[in-house]
Amino acid sequence: MGFLKFLGWLATNAVALAAAVLIFDGIGFGDSTGWDQVSDNVGALLFVALILGIVNSFVSPIIKVLSIPFIIITLGLFLLLINALMLLFTEWLVNLFDIDFYVDGFWNAVGGSIVITIVTWVVGLLFGDAQEV
């Protein structure tokens, strides 16, 4: 992966994560609210986006392959659970680095993972997929 591909990938993840932070009160950084959560924590947002991207690149495919029977039985709905768990796992990982990022509860994780997936898809449509660059 070239440097520009990496920057595009990181920017896409950061925009998607920022959208989830702005939409859900249960996802955010520290005590600030609204747009201040994103603008005051740009470095933390980029770090969380990096960790989320790494988790989605390495951990999520393994979990998805291992849970193929559940995905088939639930007609794909189990993927929502997997994506929510990846967001909660990301929260746990970044808190090991003393980053004040939180996902407050399972349903916020489900909603946040849906928003992140949709925003990543839309950004990919608008600017081209990071793998195609």
PDB file of C-alpha atoms in Angstrom:
ATOM      1  CA  MET A   1       0.000   0.000   0.000  1.00  0.00           C
ATOM      2  CA  GLY A   2       1.475   3.333  -1.069  1.00  0.00           C
ATOM      3  CA  PHE A   3       1.518   6.376   1.123  1.00  0.00           C
ATOM      4  CA  LEU A   4      -1.321   8.113  -0.736  1.00  0.00           C
ATOM      5  CA  LYS A   5      -3.479   4.975  -0.545  1.00  0.00           C
ATOM      6  CA  PHE A   6      -2.792   4.819   3.174  1.00  0.00           C
ATOM      7  CA  LEU A   7      -3.779   8.473   3.633  1.00  0.00           C
ATOM      8  CA  GLY A   8      -6.988   7.939   1.651  1.00  0.00           C
ATOM      9  CA  TRP A   9      -7.808   4.849   3.685  1.00  0.00           C
ATOM     10  CA  LEU A  10      -7.135   6.674   6.965  1.00  0.00           C
ATOM     11  CA  ALA A  11      -9.139   9.741   5.887  1.00  0.00           C
ATOM     12  CA  THR A  12     -12.087   7.564   4.874  1.00  0.00           C
ATOM     13  CA  ASN A  13     -12.055   5.789   8.237  1.00  0.00           C
ATOM     14  CA  ALA A  14     -11.724   9.116  10.077  1.00  0.00           C
ATOM     15  CA  VAL A  15     -14.664  10.690   8.203  1.00  0.00           C
ATOM     16  CA  ALA A  16     -16.828   7.626   8.878  1.00  0.00           C
ATOM     17  CA  LEU A  17     -15.887   7.584  12.559  1.00  0.00           C
ATOM     18  CA  ALA A  18     -16.520  11.344  12.849  1.00  0.00           C
ATOM     19  CA  ALA A  19     -19.991  10.841  11.375  1.00  0.00           C
ATOM     20  CA  ALA A  20     -20.747   8.141  13.957  1.00  0.00           C
ATOM     21  CA  VAL A  21     -19.503  10.412  16.759  1.00  0.00           C
ATOM     22  CA  LEU A  22     -21.710  13.267  15.538  1.00  0.00           C
ATOM     23  CA  ILE A  23     -24.824  11.122  15.087  1.00  0.00           C
ATOM     24  CA  PHE A  24     -24.722   9.048  18.294  1.00  0.00           C
ATOM     25  CA  ASP A  25     -24.458  10.543  21.771  1.00  0.00           C
ATOM     26  CA  GLY A  26     -23.167   7.192  23.023  1.00  0.00           C
ATOM     27  CA  ILE A  27     -20.031   7.345  20.863  1.00  0.00           C
ATOM     28  CA  GLY A  28     -17.448  10.028  21.426  1.00  0.00           C
ATOM     29  CA  PHE A  29     -14.369  11.489  23.000  1.00  0.00           C
ATOM     30  CA  GLY A  30     -14.182  12.828  26.545  1.00  0.00           C
ATOM     31  CA  ASP A  31     -16.743  15.255  27.904  1.00  0.00           C
ATOM     32  CA  SER A  32     -17.296  17.502  24.880  1.00  0.00           C
ATOM     33  CA  THR A  33     -20.463  17.349  22.821  1.00  0.00           C
ATOM     34  CA  GLY A  34     -21.399  17.849  19.209  1.00  0.00           C
ATOM     35  CA  TRP A  35     -18.866  19.115  16.709  1.00  0.00           C
ATOM     36  CA  ASP A  36     -16.388  19.878  19.547  1.00  0.00           C
ATOM     37  CA  GLN A  37     -15.834  16.138  20.025  1.00  0.00           C
ATOM     38  CA  VAL A  38     -14.423  15.940  16.510  1.00  0.00           C
ATOM     39  CA  SER A  39     -12.654  19.294  16.193  1.00  0.00           C
ATOM     40  CA  ASP A  40     -10.986  19.162  19.628  1.00  0.00           C
ATOM     41  CA  ASN A  41      -9.797  15.565  19.217  1.00  0.00           C
ATOM     42  CA  VAL A  42      -8.458  15.335  15.652  1.00  0.00           C
ATOM     43  CA  GLY A  43      -5.333  13.429  16.710  1.00  0.00           C
ATOM     44  CA  ALA A  44      -7.333  10.991  18.805  1.00  0.00           C
ATOM     45  CA  LEU A  45      -9.865  10.620  15.965  1.00  0.00           C
ATOM     46  CA  LEU A  46      -7.080   9.719  13.520  1.00  0.00           C
ATOM     47  CA  PHE A  47      -5.601   7.229  15.985  1.00  0.00           C
ATOM     48  CA  VAL A  48      -8.973   5.570  16.613  1.00  0.00           C
ATOM     49  CA  ALA A  49      -9.600   5.494  12.838  1.00  0.00           C
ATOM     50  CA  LEU A  50      -6.216   3.802  12.373  1.00  0.00           C
ATOM     51  CA  ILE A  51      -6.938   1.181  15.031  1.00  0.00           C
ATOM     52  CA  LEU A  52     -10.471   0.625  13.663  1.00  0.00           C
ATOM     53  CA  GLY A  53      -9.051   0.132  10.184  1.00  0.00           C
ATOM     54  CA  ILE A  54      -6.463  -2.345  11.436  1.00  0.00           C
ATOM     55  CA  VAL A  55      -9.108  -4.272  13.384  1.00  0.00           C
ATOM     56  CA  ASN A  56     -11.388  -4.341  10.335  1.00  0.00           C
ATOM     57  CA  SER A  57      -8.520  -5.461   8.105  1.00  0.00           C
ATOM     58  CA  PHE A  58      -7.120  -8.260  10.241  1.00  0.00           C
ATOM     59  CA  VAL A  59      -9.495  -9.371  13.009  1.00  0.00           C
ATOM     60  CA  SER A  60     -12.854  -8.995  11.289  1.00  0.00           C
ATOM     61  CA  PRO A  61     -12.140 -11.304   8.316  1.00  0.00           C
ATOM     62  CA  ILE A  62     -11.039 -14.094  10.656  1.00  0.00           C
ATOM     63  CA  ILE A  63     -14.190 -13.725  12.759  1.00  0.00           C
ATOM     64  CA  LYS A  64     -16.360 -13.641   9.622  1.00  0.00           C
ATOM     65  CA  VAL A  65     -14.829 -16.821   8.209  1.00  0.00           C
ATOM     66  CA  LEU A  66     -15.255 -18.622  11.527  1.00  0.00           C
ATOM     67  CA  SER A  67     -18.890 -17.551  11.788  1.00  0.00           C
ATOM     68  CA  ILE A  68     -20.041 -18.362   8.242  1.00  0.00           C
ATOM     69  CA  PRO A  69     -22.719 -20.821   9.496  1.00  0.00           C
ATOM     70  CA  PHE A  70     -24.265 -18.128  11.736  1.00  0.00           C
ATOM     71  CA  ILE A  71     -24.123 -15.580   8.914  1.00  0.00           C
ATOM     72  CA  ILE A  72     -25.932 -17.988   6.600  1.00  0.00           C
ATOM     73  CA  ILE A  73     -28.555 -18.985   9.189  1.00  0.00           C
ATOM     74  CA  THR A  74     -29.345 -15.338  10.035  1.00  0.00           C
ATOM     75  CA  LEU A  75     -29.275 -14.287   6.361  1.00  0.00           C
ATOM     76  CA  GLY A  76     -26.415 -11.873   7.022  1.00  0.00           C
ATOM     77  CA  LEU A  77     -27.781 -10.191  10.141  1.00  0.00           C
ATOM     78  CA  PHE A  78     -24.980 -11.738  12.174  1.00  0.00           C
ATOM     79  CA  LEU A  79     -22.640  -9.364  10.320  1.00  0.00           C
ATOM     80  CA  LEU A  80     -24.217  -6.483  12.267  1.00  0.00           C
ATOM     81  CA  LEU A  81     -23.202  -8.204  15.489  1.00  0.00           C
ATOM     82  CA  ILE A  82     -19.666  -8.771  14.191  1.00  0.00           C
ATOM     83  CA  ASN A  83     -19.279  -5.131  13.122  1.00  0.00           C
ATOM     84  CA  ALA A  84     -20.607  -3.902  16.470  1.00  0.00           C
ATOM     85  CA  LEU A  85     -18.182  -6.184  18.310  1.00  0.00           C
ATOM     86  CA  MET A  86     -15.302  -4.856  16.184  1.00  0.00           C
ATOM     87  CA  LEU A  87     -16.232  -1.301  17.213  1.00  0.00           C
ATOM     88  CA  LEU A  88     -16.351  -2.328  20.885  1.00  0.00           C
ATOM     89  CA  PHE A  89     -13.025  -4.144  20.491  1.00  0.00           C
ATOM     90  CA  THR A  90     -11.565  -0.961  18.977  1.00  0.00           C
ATOM     91  CA  GLU A  91     -12.816   1.000  21.978  1.00  0.00           C
ATOM     92  CA  TRP A  92     -11.083  -1.444  24.306  1.00  0.00           C
ATOM     93  CA  LEU A  93      -7.838  -1.304  22.327  1.00  0.00           C
ATOM     94  CA  VAL A  94      -7.600   2.495  22.155  1.00  0.00           C
ATOM     95  CA  ASN A  95      -8.367   2.785  25.861  1.00  0.00           C
ATOM     96  CA  LEU A  96      -5.185   0.751  26.457  1.00  0.00           C
ATOM     97  CA  PHE A  97      -3.354   3.747  24.945  1.00  0.00           C
ATOM     98  CA  ASP A  98      -5.153   6.191  27.307  1.00  0.00           C
ATOM     99  CA  ILE A  99      -7.277   7.681  24.542  1.00  0.00           C
ATOM    100  CA  ASP A 100     -10.594   8.837  25.981  1.00  0.00           C
ATOM    101  CA  PHE A 101     -12.838   7.215  23.347  1.00  0.00           C
ATOM    102  CA  TYR A 102     -16.060   5.533  24.385  1.00  0.00           C
ATOM    103  CA  VAL A 103     -18.870   3.484  22.892  1.00  0.00           C
ATOM    104  CA  ASP A 104     -21.659   3.449  25.440  1.00  0.00           C
ATOM    105  CA  GLY A 105     -23.491   0.160  25.042  1.00  0.00           C
ATOM    106  CA  PHE A 106     -24.244  -2.458  22.458  1.00  0.00           C
ATOM    107  CA  TRP A 107     -26.954  -0.583  20.533  1.00  0.00           C
ATOM    108  CA  ASN A 108     -24.732   2.454  20.090  1.00  0.00           C
ATOM    109  CA  ALA A 109     -22.096   0.074  18.738  1.00  0.00           C
ATOM    110  CA  VAL A 110     -24.614  -1.421  16.290  1.00  0.00           C
ATOM    111  CA  GLY A 111     -25.777   2.008  15.140  1.00  0.00           C
ATOM    112  CA  GLY A 112     -22.229   3.294  14.929  1.00  0.00           C
ATOM    113  CA  SER A 113     -21.096   0.327  12.872  1.00  0.00           C
ATOM    114  CA  ILE A 114     -24.015   0.863  10.469  1.00  0.00           C
ATOM    115  CA  VAL A 115     -23.136   4.554  10.088  1.00  0.00           C
ATOM    116  CA  ILE A 116     -19.441   3.767   9.623  1.00  0.00           C
ATOM    117  CA  THR A 117     -20.256   1.184   6.951  1.00  0.00           C
ATOM    118  CA  ILE A 118     -22.599   3.519   5.054  1.00  0.00           C
ATOM    119  CA  VAL A 119     -20.277   6.536   5.214  1.00  0.00           C
ATOM    120  CA  THR A 120     -17.291   4.427   4.112  1.00  0.00           C
ATOM    121  CA  TRP A 121     -19.357   3.146   1.181  1.00  0.00           C
ATOM    122  CA  VAL A 122     -20.497   6.676   0.201  1.00  0.00           C
ATOM    123  CA  VAL A 123     -16.970   8.114   0.447  1.00  0.00           C
ATOM    124  CA  GLY A 124     -15.741   5.190  -1.655  1.00  0.00           C
ATOM    125  CA  LEU A 125     -18.372   5.988  -4.296  1.00  0.00           C
ATOM    126  CA  LEU A 126     -17.586   9.708  -4.324  1.00  0.00           C
ATOM    127  CA  PHE A 127     -13.804   9.584  -4.290  1.00  0.00           C
ATOM    128  CA  GLY A 128     -13.039   6.078  -5.479  1.00  0.00           C
ATOM    129  CA  ASP A 129     -12.080   3.093  -3.417  1.00  0.00           C
ATOM    130  CA  ALA A 130      -8.697   3.312  -1.674  1.00  0.00           C
ATOM    131  CA  GLN A 131      -7.685  -0.009  -3.254  1.00  0.00           C
ATOM    132  CA  GLU A 132      -8.253   1.351  -6.772  1.00  0.00           C
ATOM    133  CA  VAL A 133      -5.920   4.353  -6.429  1.00  0.00           C
TER     134      VAL A 133
END
